[in-house]
Coordinates of C-alpha atoms in Angstrom, one line a residue:
R390 CA 169.9 15.7 -15.7
E391 CA 166.9 14.9 -13.5
G392 CA 164.3 14.9 -16.4
S393 CA 166.2 12.7 -18.7
R394 CA 166.2 9.7 -16.4
P395 CA 163.7 7.0 -17.6
K396 CA 160.7 6.4 -15.2
N397 CA 160.2 3.0 -13.8
H398 CA 156.7 2.0 -15.3
S399 CA 156.4 -1.1 -13.2
T400 CA 155.9 0.9 -10.1
T401 CA 153.3 3.2 -11.6
M402 CA 151.1 0.5 -13.2
Q403 CA 148.3 -0.6 -10.8
S404 CA 147.7 -4.4 -10.5
P405 CA 144.0 -5.4 -11.1
V406 CA 141.8 -5.6 -8.0
L407 CA 139.7 -8.7 -7.9
V408 CA 136.6 -8.0 -5.9
L409 CA 134.6 -11.1 -7.1
N410 CA 135.6 -14.7 -6.7
T411 CA 137.3 -15.9 -9.9
N412 CA 134.7 -18.7 -10.1
T413 CA 131.9 -16.3 -10.8
K414 CA 130.5 -15.5 -14.2
R415 CA 129.5 -11.8 -14.7
E416 CA 127.6 -10.0 -17.4
Q417 CA 127.1 -6.2 -17.3
G418 CA 125.2 -3.4 -19.0
R419 CA 123.7 -3.9 -22.4
K420 CA 125.0 -7.5 -22.7
A421 CA 123.0 -8.5 -19.6
Q422 CA 119.8 -6.7 -20.7
L423 CA 119.9 -8.2 -24.2
G424 CA 120.7 -11.6 -22.7
N425 CA 117.7 -11.5 -20.4
I426 CA 115.4 -10.6 -23.4
E427 CA 116.7 -13.5 -25.4
A428 CA 116.2 -15.9 -22.5
A429 CA 112.6 -14.7 -22.0
K430 CA 111.9 -15.1 -25.8
A431 CA 113.3 -18.6 -25.6
V432 CA 111.0 -19.6 -22.7
A433 CA 108.0 -18.0 -24.5
S434 CA 108.8 -19.9 -27.8
I435 CA 108.7 -23.3 -25.9
I436 CA 105.1 -23.0 -25.0
R437 CA 103.8 -20.7 -27.7
T438 CA 102.3 -23.6 -29.7
T439 CA 100.2 -24.6 -26.6
L440 CA 97.9 -21.6 -26.8
G441 CA 94.4 -21.9 -28.2
P442 CA 92.0 -24.7 -29.0
R443 CA 94.2 -26.0 -31.9
S444 CA 97.2 -26.2 -29.6
M445 CA 99.8 -29.0 -29.6
L446 CA 100.8 -31.1 -26.6
K447 CA 104.3 -31.4 -25.2
M448 CA 105.8 -34.7 -23.9
I449 CA 108.4 -34.3 -21.2
L450 CA 110.5 -37.1 -19.7
D451 CA 111.5 -36.1 -16.2
P452 CA 114.9 -37.2 -14.6
M453 CA 113.1 -40.0 -12.6
G454 CA 111.7 -41.5 -15.9
G455 CA 108.2 -40.2 -15.4
L456 CA 106.2 -39.0 -18.4
V457 CA 104.3 -35.8 -18.6
M458 CA 102.0 -35.1 -21.6
T459 CA 100.2 -31.8 -21.4
N460 CA 99.6 -28.4 -22.9
D461 CA 99.3 -26.6 -19.6
G462 CA 101.9 -23.9 -19.5
N463 CA 102.8 -24.3 -15.9
A464 CA 103.0 -28.1 -16.0
I465 CA 105.4 -27.9 -18.9
L466 CA 107.7 -25.2 -17.5
R467 CA 107.7 -26.9 -14.1
E468 CA 109.4 -29.9 -15.6
I469 CA 112.0 -28.0 -17.6
D470 CA 115.4 -27.5 -16.0
V471 CA 116.9 -24.1 -17.0
S472 CA 120.2 -22.4 -15.9
H473 CA 119.7 -18.8 -17.0
P474 CA 118.5 -16.6 -14.1
A475 CA 116.0 -14.6 -16.3
A476 CA 114.5 -17.8 -17.7
K477 CA 114.0 -19.1 -14.1
S478 CA 112.2 -15.8 -13.3
M479 CA 109.9 -16.3 -16.3
I480 CA 109.1 -19.8 -15.2
E481 CA 108.2 -18.5 -11.8
L482 CA 105.5 -16.2 -13.5
S483 CA 103.7 -19.2 -14.7
R484 CA 103.7 -20.8 -11.3
T485 CA 102.4 -17.6 -9.7
Q486 CA 99.6 -17.4 -12.3
D487 CA 98.6 -21.0 -11.6
E488 CA 98.5 -20.5 -7.8
E489 CA 96.6 -17.2 -8.0
V490 CA 94.0 -17.7 -10.6
G491 CA 94.6 -21.2 -12.1
D492 CA 94.2 -20.2 -15.8
G493 CA 96.3 -18.1 -18.3
T494 CA 99.6 -19.8 -17.5
T495 CA 100.6 -19.9 -21.2
S496 CA 99.3 -16.4 -22.0
V497 CA 101.3 -14.7 -19.3
I498 CA 104.6 -16.2 -20.6
V499 CA 103.9 -15.4 -24.2
L500 CA 102.9 -11.8 -23.3
A501 CA 105.9 -11.2 -21.1
G502 CA 108.2 -12.6 -23.7
E503 CA 106.7 -10.2 -26.4
M504 CA 106.8 -7.2 -24.1
L505 CA 110.5 -7.7 -23.5
S506 CA 111.0 -8.4 -27.2
V507 CA 109.5 -5.0 -28.3
A508 CA 111.8 -3.2 -25.8
K509 CA 114.9 -4.5 -27.5
P510 CA 115.1 -1.8 -30.2
F511 CA 114.9 1.0 -27.6
L512 CA 117.8 -0.5 -25.6
E513 CA 119.9 -0.8 -28.8
E514 CA 119.2 2.9 -29.4
N515 CA 120.6 3.6 -25.9
M516 CA 117.2 4.7 -24.4
H517 CA 117.4 4.4 -20.7
P518 CA 115.6 1.3 -19.3
R519 CA 114.0 3.6 -16.7
T520 CA 112.1 5.5 -19.4
I521 CA 110.8 2.2 -20.9
V522 CA 109.8 1.0 -17.4
M523 CA 107.9 4.2 -16.6
S524 CA 106.1 4.0 -19.9
Y525 CA 105.1 0.4 -19.2
I526 CA 103.8 1.2 -15.7
K527 CA 101.6 4.1 -17.1
A528 CA 100.3 1.7 -19.8
M529 CA 99.3 -0.8 -17.1
D530 CA 97.0 1.7 -15.5
T531 CA 95.3 2.4 -18.9
A532 CA 95.0 -1.4 -19.5
M533 CA 93.3 -1.9 -16.2
E534 CA 90.8 0.9 -16.9
T535 CA 90.0 -0.7 -20.3
L536 CA 89.4 -4.1 -18.7
D537 CA 86.9 -2.5 -16.2
K538 CA 85.2 -0.7 -19.1
I539 CA 84.6 -3.8 -21.3
A540 CA 83.8 -6.3 -18.5
V541 CA 80.3 -7.8 -18.3
K542 CA 78.7 -9.1 -15.1
V543 CA 77.4 -12.7 -15.0
D544 CA 75.3 -14.5 -12.4
P545 CA 77.5 -17.0 -10.5
T546 CA 74.3 -18.9 -9.4
D547 CA 73.3 -19.5 -13.0
E548 CA 74.8 -22.8 -14.0
K549 CA 74.5 -22.2 -17.8
E550 CA 76.4 -19.0 -17.6
M551 CA 79.1 -20.6 -15.4
I552 CA 79.4 -23.5 -17.8
K553 CA 80.0 -21.1 -20.7
V554 CA 82.9 -19.5 -19.0
I555 CA 84.5 -22.7 -17.8
R556 CA 84.1 -24.3 -21.2
T557 CA 86.2 -21.4 -22.6
T558 CA 89.0 -22.3 -20.1
L559 CA 88.8 -26.0 -21.1
G560 CA 88.4 -25.3 -24.8
T561 CA 92.2 -25.5 -25.2
K562 CA 92.5 -28.6 -23.0
F563 CA 92.4 -32.4 -23.4
V564 CA 88.9 -32.7 -21.7
K565 CA 87.0 -30.4 -24.1
R566 CA 85.8 -33.5 -26.1
F567 CA 83.9 -34.6 -23.0
G568 CA 81.5 -31.7 -23.1
D569 CA 80.0 -30.3 -19.9
L570 CA 81.1 -33.2 -17.6
I571 CA 84.2 -31.5 -16.1
P572 CA 82.6 -28.0 -15.9
K573 CA 79.6 -29.5 -14.0
I574 CA 81.9 -31.4 -11.6
A575 CA 84.0 -28.2 -11.0
I576 CA 80.9 -26.0 -10.4
E577 CA 79.4 -28.6 -8.0
A578 CA 82.6 -29.1 -6.0
V579 CA 83.3 -25.3 -5.6
R580 CA 79.7 -24.6 -4.5
K581 CA 80.0 -27.4 -1.8
V582 CA 83.1 -25.9 -0.2
S583 CA 82.0 -22.3 -0.4
V584 CA 81.5 -20.8 3.1
E585 CA 80.9 -17.4 4.6
E586 CA 83.5 -16.2 7.0
M587 CA 83.6 -12.7 8.5
K588 CA 81.1 -11.5 5.9
T589 CA 83.4 -12.6 3.0
K590 CA 83.2 -15.7 0.8
V591 CA 86.0 -18.2 1.4
I592 CA 86.5 -21.0 -1.1
D593 CA 89.6 -23.1 -0.3
I594 CA 90.0 -25.6 -3.1
K595 CA 93.5 -26.8 -2.1
R596 CA 92.5 -27.9 1.5
F597 CA 88.9 -29.0 1.2
I598 CA 88.5 -30.6 -2.3
R599 CA 90.3 -33.9 -2.7
V600 CA 90.7 -35.5 -6.1
E601 CA 91.0 -39.3 -6.1
K602 CA 92.3 -40.7 -9.3
I603 CA 91.3 -44.3 -9.9
P604 CA 92.6 -45.9 -13.2
G605 CA 90.0 -47.9 -15.0
G606 CA 86.3 -47.4 -15.9
M607 CA 84.9 -44.6 -18.0
L608 CA 85.4 -40.8 -17.5
E609 CA 81.6 -40.6 -17.4
E610 CA 81.7 -42.5 -14.1
S611 CA 83.5 -39.6 -12.5
E612 CA 81.5 -37.8 -9.8
V613 CA 81.5 -35.4 -6.9
L614 CA 80.6 -37.1 -3.7
N615 CA 78.3 -35.7 -1.1
G616 CA 81.1 -36.3 1.4
I617 CA 84.6 -37.7 1.5
A618 CA 86.4 -40.8 0.1
V619 CA 89.8 -42.0 1.5
S620 CA 91.8 -45.0 0.3
K621 CA 91.7 -46.9 3.6
D622 CA 90.1 -50.1 4.9
V623 CA 89.0 -50.9 8.5
V624 CA 91.8 -52.2 10.7
N625 CA 90.1 -55.5 11.5
P626 CA 88.0 -57.7 9.2
N627 CA 85.5 -58.3 12.0
M628 CA 84.5 -54.6 12.0
S629 CA 81.3 -53.5 10.2
R630 CA 82.0 -52.2 6.6
R631 CA 78.6 -50.4 6.2
V632 CA 76.9 -48.2 8.7
V633 CA 73.8 -46.1 8.0
N634 CA 73.7 -42.7 9.8
P635 CA 77.0 -43.3 11.7
R636 CA 78.2 -41.4 14.7
I637 CA 81.8 -40.4 13.9
V638 CA 84.6 -39.6 16.4
L639 CA 87.8 -38.1 15.0
L640 CA 91.1 -38.3 17.0
D641 CA 94.6 -37.3 16.4
C642 CA 96.1 -39.4 19.2
P643 CA 97.3 -43.0 19.2
L644 CA 95.0 -45.7 20.7
E645 CA 98.0 -47.6 22.0
Y646 CA 100.3 -47.4 25.0
K647 CA 102.7 -44.5 25.1
K648 CA 106.0 -45.0 23.3
G649 CA 109.1 -43.1 24.3
E650 CA 110.4 -40.5 21.9
S651 CA 113.9 -42.0 21.4
Q652 CA 115.1 -44.1 24.4
T653 CA 113.1 -45.1 27.5
N654 CA 114.5 -46.9 30.5
L655 CA 112.3 -48.7 33.0
E656 CA 113.9 -50.1 36.2
F657 CA 112.3 -53.1 37.8
T658 CA 113.3 -54.1 41.3
K659 CA 110.7 -56.9 42.1
D660 CA 109.6 -59.8 39.9
M661 CA 106.1 -58.5 39.9
D662 CA 107.0 -55.0 38.6
F663 CA 107.2 -56.1 34.9
E664 CA 103.6 -57.5 35.1
Q665 CA 102.5 -54.4 36.9
A666 CA 103.9 -52.2 34.1
L667 CA 102.1 -54.3 31.5
R668 CA 98.9 -54.0 33.5
M669 CA 99.3 -50.2 33.7
E670 CA 99.7 -50.0 29.9
E671 CA 96.6 -52.2 29.5
A672 CA 94.6 -50.1 32.0
Y673 CA 95.6 -46.9 30.1
I674 CA 94.4 -48.3 26.8
Q675 CA 91.2 -49.7 28.4
Q676 CA 90.4 -46.3 29.9
M677 CA 90.9 -44.6 26.5
C678 CA 88.5 -47.1 24.9
K679 CA 85.9 -46.6 27.7
D680 CA 86.0 -42.8 27.1
I681 CA 85.4 -43.4 23.4
I682 CA 82.7 -46.1 23.9
K683 CA 80.8 -43.8 26.4
M684 CA 79.9 -41.5 23.4
K685 CA 78.3 -44.5 21.6
P686 CA 80.1 -43.9 18.2
T687 CA 79.9 -46.3 15.3
V688 CA 83.0 -45.1 13.5
V689 CA 86.3 -43.9 15.0
C690 CA 89.1 -42.4 12.8
T691 CA 92.6 -41.5 14.1
E692 CA 95.7 -40.1 12.5
K693 CA 97.9 -42.3 14.6
G694 CA 98.1 -46.1 15.3
V695 CA 95.6 -48.4 17.0
S696 CA 96.9 -51.4 19.0
D697 CA 95.4 -54.9 18.8
Y698 CA 94.3 -54.5 22.5
A699 CA 92.3 -51.4 21.7
Q700 CA 90.8 -53.0 18.6
H701 CA 89.5 -55.8 20.9
F702 CA 87.4 -53.4 23.0
L703 CA 86.2 -51.4 20.0
I704 CA 85.1 -54.5 18.1
K705 CA 83.1 -55.7 21.1
A706 CA 81.4 -52.3 21.2
G707 CA 80.6 -52.6 17.4
I708 CA 82.8 -49.8 16.3
S709 CA 84.6 -49.6 12.9
V710 CA 88.1 -48.1 13.1
L711 CA 90.3 -46.3 10.5
R712 CA 93.9 -45.6 11.5
R713 CA 96.8 -43.5 10.2
L714 CA 94.7 -41.0 8.2
R715 CA 96.5 -38.0 6.8
K716 CA 96.0 -34.8 8.7
M717 CA 94.4 -33.2 5.6
D718 CA 92.0 -36.1 5.1
N719 CA 91.0 -35.9 8.8
N720 CA 90.3 -32.1 8.4
R721 CA 88.1 -32.8 5.4
I722 CA 86.1 -35.5 7.1
A723 CA 85.6 -33.1 10.1
R724 CA 84.2 -30.5 7.8
A725 CA 82.0 -32.9 5.9
V726 CA 80.4 -34.7 8.9
G727 CA 80.4 -31.9 11.3
A728 CA 82.8 -33.4 13.8
T729 CA 85.6 -31.9 15.9
I730 CA 89.1 -33.5 16.0
I731 CA 90.0 -34.3 19.6
N732 CA 93.5 -34.9 21.0
D733 CA 92.5 -36.8 24.2
P734 CA 89.5 -39.2 24.4
S735 CA 88.8 -38.0 27.9
D736 CA 87.8 -34.6 26.5
L737 CA 85.0 -36.1 24.3
K738 CA 81.6 -34.4 24.4
E739 CA 78.4 -34.9 22.5
E740 CA 78.9 -31.8 20.3
Y741 CA 82.2 -33.1 19.1
V742 CA 80.6 -36.2 17.5
G743 CA 79.9 -36.0 13.7
K744 CA 76.3 -36.8 12.9
K745 CA 75.8 -35.3 9.5
C746 CA 77.0 -38.3 7.5
G747 CA 74.2 -40.5 6.0
L748 CA 76.3 -43.6 5.0
F749 CA 79.7 -45.0 6.0
E750 CA 80.7 -47.7 3.5
I751 CA 83.8 -49.5 2.3
R752 CA 83.8 -50.2 -1.4
K753 CA 86.4 -52.0 -3.5
I754 CA 87.4 -50.2 -6.7
G755 CA 90.0 -52.1 -8.8
D756 CA 92.6 -53.4 -6.4
E757 CA 92.0 -50.7 -3.7
Y758 CA 89.6 -50.4 -0.8
F759 CA 88.0 -46.9 -0.4
T760 CA 86.1 -45.7 2.6
Y761 CA 83.2 -43.5 1.8
F762 CA 81.6 -41.0 4.1
D763 CA 78.7 -40.4 1.8
Q764 CA 75.3 -38.7 1.7
C765 CA 76.4 -35.9 4.1
K766 CA 74.0 -33.0 4.9
E767 CA 75.6 -29.8 3.6
P768 CA 79.2 -31.0 3.5
K769 CA 81.7 -28.2 3.5
A770 CA 84.4 -30.5 2.0
C771 CA 84.2 -33.1 -0.7
S772 CA 86.0 -35.7 -2.8
I773 CA 86.0 -35.9 -6.5
L774 CA 86.3 -39.4 -8.0
L775 CA 88.1 -39.4 -11.4
R776 CA 88.0 -42.5 -13.5
G777 CA 90.0 -42.8 -16.7
A778 CA 92.0 -45.1 -19.0
G779 CA 95.4 -44.7 -17.5
K780 CA 97.7 -42.8 -15.1
D781 CA 98.9 -40.2 -17.7
V782 CA 95.3 -39.5 -18.9
L783 CA 94.1 -39.1 -15.3
N784 CA 96.9 -36.7 -14.4
E785 CA 96.0 -34.5 -17.4
I786 CA 92.3 -34.6 -16.6
E787 CA 93.2 -33.6 -13.0
R788 CA 95.2 -30.6 -14.2
N789 CA 92.3 -29.5 -16.4
L790 CA 89.9 -30.0 -13.5
Q791 CA 92.0 -27.9 -11.2
D792 CA 92.0 -25.1 -13.8
A793 CA 88.2 -25.4 -14.1
M794 CA 87.7 -25.2 -10.3
H795 CA 89.9 -22.2 -10.0
V796 CA 87.9 -20.4 -12.7
A797 CA 84.7 -21.3 -11.0
R798 CA 86.1 -19.9 -7.7
Q799 CA 87.2 -16.7 -9.4
L800 CA 83.7 -16.2 -10.8
H801 CA 82.2 -16.6 -7.3
M802 CA 84.7 -13.9 -6.0
D803 CA 84.3 -11.5 -8.9
P804 CA 81.5 -12.3 -11.3
R805 CA 82.6 -10.2 -14.2
V806 CA 83.8 -11.7 -17.5
L807 CA 85.8 -10.4 -20.6
P808 CA 85.7 -11.7 -24.2
G809 CA 88.4 -14.3 -25.1
G810 CA 90.0 -15.1 -28.4
G811 CA 92.4 -12.2 -28.2
A812 CA 89.5 -9.6 -28.2
T813 CA 90.4 -8.2 -24.8
E814 CA 94.1 -7.8 -25.8
M815 CA 93.1 -6.0 -29.1
A816 CA 90.8 -3.7 -27.1
V817 CA 93.6 -2.9 -24.7
A818 CA 96.1 -2.3 -27.6
Q819 CA 93.7 0.2 -29.3
A820 CA 93.2 2.0 -25.9
L821 CA 97.0 2.2 -25.5
I822 CA 97.4 3.6 -29.1
R823 CA 94.8 6.3 -28.4
K824 CA 96.4 7.2 -25.1
A825 CA 99.9 7.3 -26.7
K826 CA 98.8 10.2 -28.9
T827 CA 98.3 12.3 -25.8
I828 CA 101.9 11.7 -24.5
K829 CA 104.5 14.3 -25.6
T830 CA 107.6 12.9 -23.9
T831 CA 110.0 10.2 -25.0
E832 CA 107.8 7.7 -23.2
Q833 CA 105.4 7.7 -26.2
R834 CA 107.3 5.2 -28.3
P835 CA 107.6 2.4 -25.7
F836 CA 103.9 3.0 -25.0
E837 CA 103.0 2.4 -28.7
A838 CA 105.4 -0.6 -28.8
L839 CA 103.6 -2.2 -25.8
A840 CA 100.3 -1.8 -27.6
A841 CA 101.8 -3.8 -30.5
A842 CA 103.0 -6.5 -28.0
F843 CA 99.4 -7.2 -26.9
E844 CA 98.6 -8.3 -30.5
V845 CA 100.8 -11.4 -29.9
I846 CA 97.9 -13.3 -28.3
P847 CA 95.5 -13.1 -31.3
R848 CA 98.4 -13.6 -33.7
T849 CA 99.6 -16.8 -31.9
L850 CA 96.0 -18.1 -32.0
M851 CA 96.0 -17.6 -35.8
E852 CA 99.4 -19.2 -36.2
N853 CA 98.3 -22.3 -34.2
C854 CA 95.2 -22.9 -36.4
G855 CA 97.1 -22.2 -39.6
C856 CA 95.1 -19.3 -41.2
K857 CA 96.4 -16.3 -43.3
I858 CA 97.8 -14.3 -40.4
I859 CA 98.3 -10.9 -42.1
R860 CA 94.9 -10.7 -43.7
V861 CA 92.9 -11.8 -40.6
M862 CA 95.1 -9.6 -38.3
T863 CA 94.4 -6.5 -40.5
E864 CA 90.6 -7.3 -40.4
L865 CA 90.7 -7.6 -36.6
R866 CA 92.7 -4.3 -36.3
A867 CA 90.1 -2.5 -38.5
K868 CA 87.2 -3.8 -36.4
H869 CA 88.8 -2.6 -33.2
A870 CA 90.1 0.7 -34.6
E871 CA 86.5 1.9 -35.0
G872 CA 86.2 1.6 -31.2
K873 CA 82.7 0.0 -31.4
E874 CA 83.5 -3.7 -31.9
M875 CA 85.4 -4.4 -28.7
Y876 CA 84.1 -8.0 -28.5
W877 CA 85.5 -9.3 -31.8
G878 CA 88.3 -11.8 -31.6
V879 CA 89.8 -14.8 -33.3
N880 CA 87.8 -18.1 -33.5
G881 CA 90.7 -20.5 -32.5
N882 CA 89.2 -23.4 -34.5
T883 CA 88.5 -21.7 -37.9
G884 CA 91.0 -18.8 -37.7
E885 CA 88.2 -16.3 -38.7
I886 CA 87.2 -13.2 -36.7
E887 CA 83.9 -13.4 -34.9
D888 CA 81.9 -11.8 -32.1
M889 CA 83.1 -13.6 -28.9
R890 CA 79.7 -13.1 -27.1
K891 CA 78.0 -15.1 -29.8
L892 CA 80.6 -17.8 -29.6
A893 CA 80.4 -17.7 -25.8
V894 CA 84.1 -17.5 -25.4
L895 CA 84.5 -15.6 -22.1
Q896 CA 87.1 -15.4 -19.3
P897 CA 86.9 -14.1 -15.7
I898 CA 88.2 -10.6 -15.3
S899 CA 90.5 -11.7 -12.5
V900 CA 92.4 -14.1 -14.8
K901 CA 93.0 -11.3 -17.4
M902 CA 94.0 -8.7 -14.8
Q903 CA 96.5 -11.1 -13.2
T904 CA 97.9 -12.0 -16.6
L905 CA 98.5 -8.4 -17.6
K906 CA 99.8 -7.2 -14.3
T907 CA 102.2 -10.2 -14.0
A908 CA 103.5 -9.8 -17.6
I909 CA 104.0 -6.0 -17.4
E910 CA 105.6 -6.0 -13.9
S911 CA 107.9 -8.9 -14.7
S912 CA 109.1 -7.3 -17.9
C913 CA 109.7 -4.0 -16.0
M914 CA 111.8 -6.0 -13.4
L915 CA 113.9 -7.8 -16.0
L916 CA 114.5 -4.5 -18.0
R917 CA 115.9 -2.9 -14.9
I918 CA 118.6 -5.6 -14.5
D919 CA 122.0 -4.4 -15.8
D920 CA 124.4 -6.8 -14.0
I921 CA 124.2 -10.5 -13.6
V922 CA 126.6 -12.4 -11.3
S923 CA 126.3 -16.1 -11.2
G924 CA 128.5 -18.3 -9.1
L925 CA 129.7 -21.4 -11.1
T926 CA 130.1 -24.7 -9.4
N927 CA 133.2 -26.9 -10.0
K928 CA 131.0 -29.2 -12.1
E929 CA 129.9 -26.4 -14.5
Q930 CA 133.5 -25.2 -14.9

């Protein structure tokens, strides 16, 4: 009979279809989401102890054998090599925070880690990640409104007010023991490079403030120059090393005969041709020097080389020459002395000569020679000389100084401040709890959970100074629950709760806004990932 015949199962079974390369590693669904949360928590736990004035330092040995000792969140995470994609994404947050506002690099990681951590129970209950994400985005709007409400305006021209805010930033850092020295340097440098362009204030720290680290001496010898210092010496010992009120010409062309790009062929037919070619080269250099000498400069700086023949003419004219300057250094000198960089000496005009410098001098510090363009009138670029015991110490001081300068810049851009010590986070948490009571949908629970996540900052401050966390945390919650005491936070040194305005622990609003936005948006992004495909190399297999 037809029906009694056994079916051939081998023909009906379908062979597996391999879409992805067999070398790839893939995680899907809940496993990927929970894996991301664990990775984020791991990154946050690395730098959690570096938050607050009682924070610990981390010592990291990089692959090249260099040492990094710091408690700067970005500097630590930059040196750590991670393989998990979510952990890499977390490390990127710290870098973004550092580039945008310069401070809050540790807070942003700790907050993002906690925000993902409180979402874990909802994922385990099979709540859709989209619901959590929508709730988080609504919460961000409420948080931003709260920040605007509790912000206080300060006067960026008042040095005492500025120092208070910058000391808060440096209160957790290595340089806090040196008092107001670093804040004053930061404020002075930022004021120097501040310019008005198109009716807006532009403060470019990266391009126009140069930090020269010179080992040796005392930190108290550090200073902001009224001009620029570059680690160069004049090209010839017969040139003058000190010129008062110099006339400065800046070039970015070589003062030597033209060299071919790769291969140049010259064909000589007569015995005199070779001499003629040399004479032409000499005449070319001589003409360039004549064009420069015509402007009666006393100092010439070029980004390219200067031949011995050119030096001969320039020494006779009493001109000091610096060669092979960096492009950035040349730009800074141009802004400080009021000169314009010229590509061809024949184009030189009187208005292109820099006359705002009061003193050109070469000084020897340690083993190195430094060229100073000092006593400039209204320099729009400057150098900061940092002195200190050793290279590691100087690197850490420079990192702290960069943070201080970024905060000073933020205050010039938006002169509003918020209380530190976890007070702002607690005020935001209370605002979210009040708002959550008005939500009737399933988004209410993630909203409340996010409010609890904000408490991680004051809690971490308490952990790091070793106080009774539960008792102090309850006191702080009670203060904020009344809704009147928005400025109470944790004193990071004693572990007690205090009014942050009396303690003068204040932070720029732009730093806090960037921290909250970055932390919430990144946690939303990581929660929406449900599939991770990573290609493995042969070495990893």
